[in-house]
């Protein structure tokens, strides 16, 4: 059972607000990821980190930013939310090499921007 | 870049029926992961396949990676409503720790 937590689970906010989506894991995993999932089910990687003070942009361009100051914590921030940011955001973590690098996911945050 | 195509996109079956979901890669797979997602939730890891011809089972779910390592199938025997959800295949991206995910299959099981 994966110990990775995302808060809040649901968030409805107005346009222009700054928001932070929290992601924490207690497994000591070095790698962490943020995905955006559209209603068509596909997952798109928007940010990832291979360790403390390491962050990279993913395959899908995103206006969000991330930080990795502590191993267990990987928050995602939107400085000014827009309706186009409405989506499901999933956080994951992993460790290990090659095929043993299994990603474990949090329950997700469903964001609605009005 | 590598792409994973899943079929069917959606599936509705009667409880007790068997079903198969396929995941086809545009390039040779060096391993494949299967995940299940309940509606509105995160992904749950089901199993990992690495070798050509490898087959693994977990409860009533069996997954296989073909010999050529470009296709994987996931088979559910005697489906139950608890099997409903979205099934996603994923593969590691060569030289990185990133995954690419398939297009997803939405399964509904009618009681």
mmCIF file with all atom_site columns, N, CA, C and O in Angstrom, chain B residues 92-109:
data_model
loop_
_atom_site.group_PDB
_atom_site.id
_atom_site.type_symbol
_atom_site.label_atom_id
_atom_site.label_alt_id
_atom_site.label_comp_id
_atom_site.label_asym_id
_atom_site.label_entity_id
_atom_site.label_seq_id
_atom_site.pdbx_PDB_ins_code
_atom_site.Cartn_x
_atom_site.Cartn_y
_atom_site.Cartn_z
_atom_site.occupancy
_atom_site.B_iso_or_equiv
_atom_site.pdbx_formal_charge
_atom_site.auth_seq_id
_atom_site.auth_comp_id
_atom_site.auth_asym_id
_atom_site.auth_atom_id
_atom_site.pdbx_PDB_model_num
ATOM 1  N N  . UNK B 1 92  ? 8.161   2.465  -19.173 1.00 0.00 ? 92  UNK B N  1
ATOM 2  C CA . UNK B 1 92  ? 9.257   3.368  -18.870 1.00 0.00 ? 92  UNK B CA 1
ATOM 3  C C  . UNK B 1 92  ? 9.781   3.985  -20.151 1.00 0.00 ? 92  UNK B C  1
ATOM 4  O O  . UNK B 1 92  ? 9.818   3.343  -21.188 1.00 0.00 ? 92  UNK B O  1
ATOM 5  N N  . UNK B 1 93  ? 10.205  5.223  -20.058 1.00 0.00 ? 93  UNK B N  1
ATOM 6  C CA . UNK B 1 93  ? 10.768  5.926  -21.203 1.00 0.00 ? 93  UNK B CA 1
ATOM 7  C C  . UNK B 1 93  ? 12.279  5.732  -21.185 1.00 0.00 ? 93  UNK B C  1
ATOM 8  O O  . UNK B 1 93  ? 12.933  6.015  -20.191 1.00 0.00 ? 93  UNK B O  1
ATOM 9  N N  . UNK B 1 94  ? 12.809  5.219  -22.288 1.00 0.00 ? 94  UNK B N  1
ATOM 10 C CA . UNK B 1 94  ? 14.208  4.814  -22.343 1.00 0.00 ? 94  UNK B CA 1
ATOM 11 C C  . UNK B 1 94  ? 15.168  5.899  -21.843 1.00 0.00 ? 94  UNK B C  1
ATOM 12 O O  . UNK B 1 94  ? 15.104  7.044  -22.276 1.00 0.00 ? 94  UNK B O  1
ATOM 13 N N  . UNK B 1 95  ? 16.036  5.512  -20.906 1.00 0.00 ? 95  UNK B N  1
ATOM 14 C CA . UNK B 1 95  ? 17.045  6.429  -20.417 1.00 0.00 ? 95  UNK B CA 1
ATOM 15 C C  . UNK B 1 95  ? 16.578  7.397  -19.359 1.00 0.00 ? 95  UNK B C  1
ATOM 16 O O  . UNK B 1 95  ? 17.357  8.225  -18.883 1.00 0.00 ? 95  UNK B O  1
ATOM 17 N N  . UNK B 1 96  ? 15.308  7.323  -18.988 1.00 0.00 ? 96  UNK B N  1
ATOM 18 C CA . UNK B 1 96  ? 14.785  8.233  -17.954 1.00 0.00 ? 96  UNK B CA 1
ATOM 19 C C  . UNK B 1 96  ? 13.956  7.429  -16.963 1.00 0.00 ? 96  UNK B C  1
ATOM 20 O O  . UNK B 1 96  ? 13.720  6.241  -17.147 1.00 0.00 ? 96  UNK B O  1
ATOM 21 N N  . UNK B 1 97  ? 13.525  8.080  -15.916 1.00 0.00 ? 97  UNK B N  1
ATOM 22 C CA . UNK B 1 97  ? 12.622  7.443  -14.956 1.00 0.00 ? 97  UNK B CA 1
ATOM 23 C C  . UNK B 1 97  ? 11.169  7.767  -15.270 1.00 0.00 ? 97  UNK B C  1
ATOM 24 O O  . UNK B 1 97  ? 10.268  7.413  -14.519 1.00 0.00 ? 97  UNK B O  1
ATOM 25 N N  . UNK B 1 98  ? 10.935  8.464  -16.372 1.00 0.00 ? 98  UNK B N  1
ATOM 26 C CA . UNK B 1 98  ? 9.576   8.867  -16.718 1.00 0.00 ? 98  UNK B CA 1
ATOM 27 C C  . UNK B 1 98  ? 8.818   7.697  -17.334 1.00 0.00 ? 98  UNK B C  1
ATOM 28 O O  . UNK B 1 98  ? 9.400   6.790  -17.911 1.00 0.00 ? 98  UNK B O  1
ATOM 29 N N  . UNK B 1 99  ? 7.493   7.756  -17.220 1.00 0.00 ? 99  UNK B N  1
ATOM 30 C CA . UNK B 1 99  ? 6.624   6.792  -17.865 1.00 0.00 ? 99  UNK B CA 1
ATOM 31 C C  . UNK B 1 99  ? 5.923   7.484  -19.032 1.00 0.00 ? 99  UNK B C  1
ATOM 32 O O  . UNK B 1 99  ? 5.710   8.685  -19.030 1.00 0.00 ? 99  UNK B O  1
ATOM 33 N N  . UNK B 1 100 ? 5.477   6.676  -19.979 1.00 0.00 ? 100 UNK B N  1
ATOM 34 C CA . UNK B 1 100 ? 4.402   7.097  -20.860 1.00 0.00 ? 100 UNK B CA 1
ATOM 35 C C  . UNK B 1 100 ? 3.228   6.180  -20.555 1.00 0.00 ? 100 UNK B C  1
ATOM 36 O O  . UNK B 1 100 ? 3.419   5.009  -20.188 1.00 0.00 ? 100 UNK B O  1
ATOM 37 N N  . UNK B 1 101 ? 2.034   6.719  -20.641 1.00 0.00 ? 101 UNK B N  1
ATOM 38 C CA . UNK B 1 101 ? 0.846   5.933  -20.344 1.00 0.00 ? 101 UNK B CA 1
ATOM 39 C C  . UNK B 1 101 ? 0.013   5.728  -21.591 1.00 0.00 ? 101 UNK B C  1
ATOM 40 O O  . UNK B 1 101 ? 0.054   6.523  -22.543 1.00 0.00 ? 101 UNK B O  1
ATOM 41 N N  . UNK B 1 102 ? -0.737  4.647  -21.579 1.00 0.00 ? 102 UNK B N  1
ATOM 42 C CA . UNK B 1 102 ? -1.647  4.359  -22.666 1.00 0.00 ? 102 UNK B CA 1
ATOM 43 C C  . UNK B 1 102 ? -2.854  5.269  -22.630 1.00 0.00 ? 102 UNK B C  1
ATOM 44 O O  . UNK B 1 102 ? -3.023  6.084  -21.719 1.00 0.00 ? 102 UNK B O  1
ATOM 45 N N  . UNK B 1 103 ? -3.712  5.090  -23.620 1.00 0.00 ? 103 UNK B N  1
ATOM 46 C CA . UNK B 1 103 ? -4.881  5.946  -23.796 1.00 0.00 ? 103 UNK B CA 1
ATOM 47 C C  . UNK B 1 103 ? -6.018  5.594  -22.842 1.00 0.00 ? 103 UNK B C  1
ATOM 48 O O  . UNK B 1 103 ? -6.966  6.335  -22.724 1.00 0.00 ? 103 UNK B O  1
ATOM 49 N N  . UNK B 1 104 ? -5.905  4.454  -22.147 1.00 0.00 ? 104 UNK B N  1
ATOM 50 C CA . UNK B 1 104 ? -6.895  4.084  -21.136 1.00 0.00 ? 104 UNK B CA 1
ATOM 51 C C  . UNK B 1 104 ? -8.072  3.305  -21.685 1.00 0.00 ? 104 UNK B C  1
ATOM 52 O O  . UNK B 1 104 ? -8.488  3.494  -22.831 1.00 0.00 ? 104 UNK B O  1
ATOM 53 N N  . UNK B 1 105 ? -8.608  2.409  -20.852 1.00 0.00 ? 105 UNK B N  1
ATOM 54 C CA . UNK B 1 105 ? -9.826  1.659  -21.167 1.00 0.00 ? 105 UNK B CA 1
ATOM 55 C C  . UNK B 1 105 ? -10.775 1.785  -19.989 1.00 0.00 ? 105 UNK B C  1
ATOM 56 O O  . UNK B 1 105 ? -10.410 1.456  -18.861 1.00 0.00 ? 105 UNK B O  1
ATOM 57 N N  . UNK B 1 106 ? -11.975 2.256  -20.282 1.00 0.00 ? 106 UNK B N  1
ATOM 58 C CA . UNK B 1 106 ? -12.980 2.428  -19.230 1.00 0.00 ? 106 UNK B CA 1
ATOM 59 C C  . UNK B 1 106 ? -13.867 1.197  -19.200 1.00 0.00 ? 106 UNK B C  1
ATOM 60 O O  . UNK B 1 106 ? -14.507 0.871  -20.189 1.00 0.00 ? 106 UNK B O  1
ATOM 61 N N  . UNK B 1 107 ? -13.878 0.505  -18.062 1.00 0.00 ? 107 UNK B N  1
ATOM 62 C CA . UNK B 1 107 ? -14.645 -0.735 -17.912 1.00 0.00 ? 107 UNK B CA 1
ATOM 63 C C  . UNK B 1 107 ? -15.831 -0.533 -16.973 1.00 0.00 ? 107 UNK B C  1
ATOM 64 O O  . UNK B 1 107 ? -15.671 -0.021 -15.869 1.00 0.00 ? 107 UNK B O  1
ATOM 65 N N  . UNK B 1 108 ? -16.986 -0.973 -17.433 1.00 0.00 ? 108 UNK B N  1
ATOM 66 C CA . UNK B 1 108 ? -18.180 -0.978 -16.595 1.00 0.00 ? 108 UNK B CA 1
ATOM 67 C C  . UNK B 1 108 ? -18.698 -2.402 -16.522 1.00 0.00 ? 108 UNK B C  1
ATOM 68 O O  . UNK B 1 108 ? -18.789 -3.077 -17.557 1.00 0.00 ? 108 UNK B O  1
ATOM 69 N N  . UNK B 1 109 ? -19.012 -2.876 -15.341 1.00 0.00 ? 109 UNK B N  1
ATOM 70 C CA . UNK B 1 109 ? -19.526 -4.227 -15.154 1.00 0.00 ? 109 UNK B CA 1
ATOM 71 C C  . UNK B 1 109 ? -20.934 -4.134 -14.580 1.00 0.00 ? 109 UNK B C  1
ATOM 72 O O  . UNK B 1 109 ? -21.131 -3.597 -13.491 1.00 0.00 ? 109 UNK B O  1
#
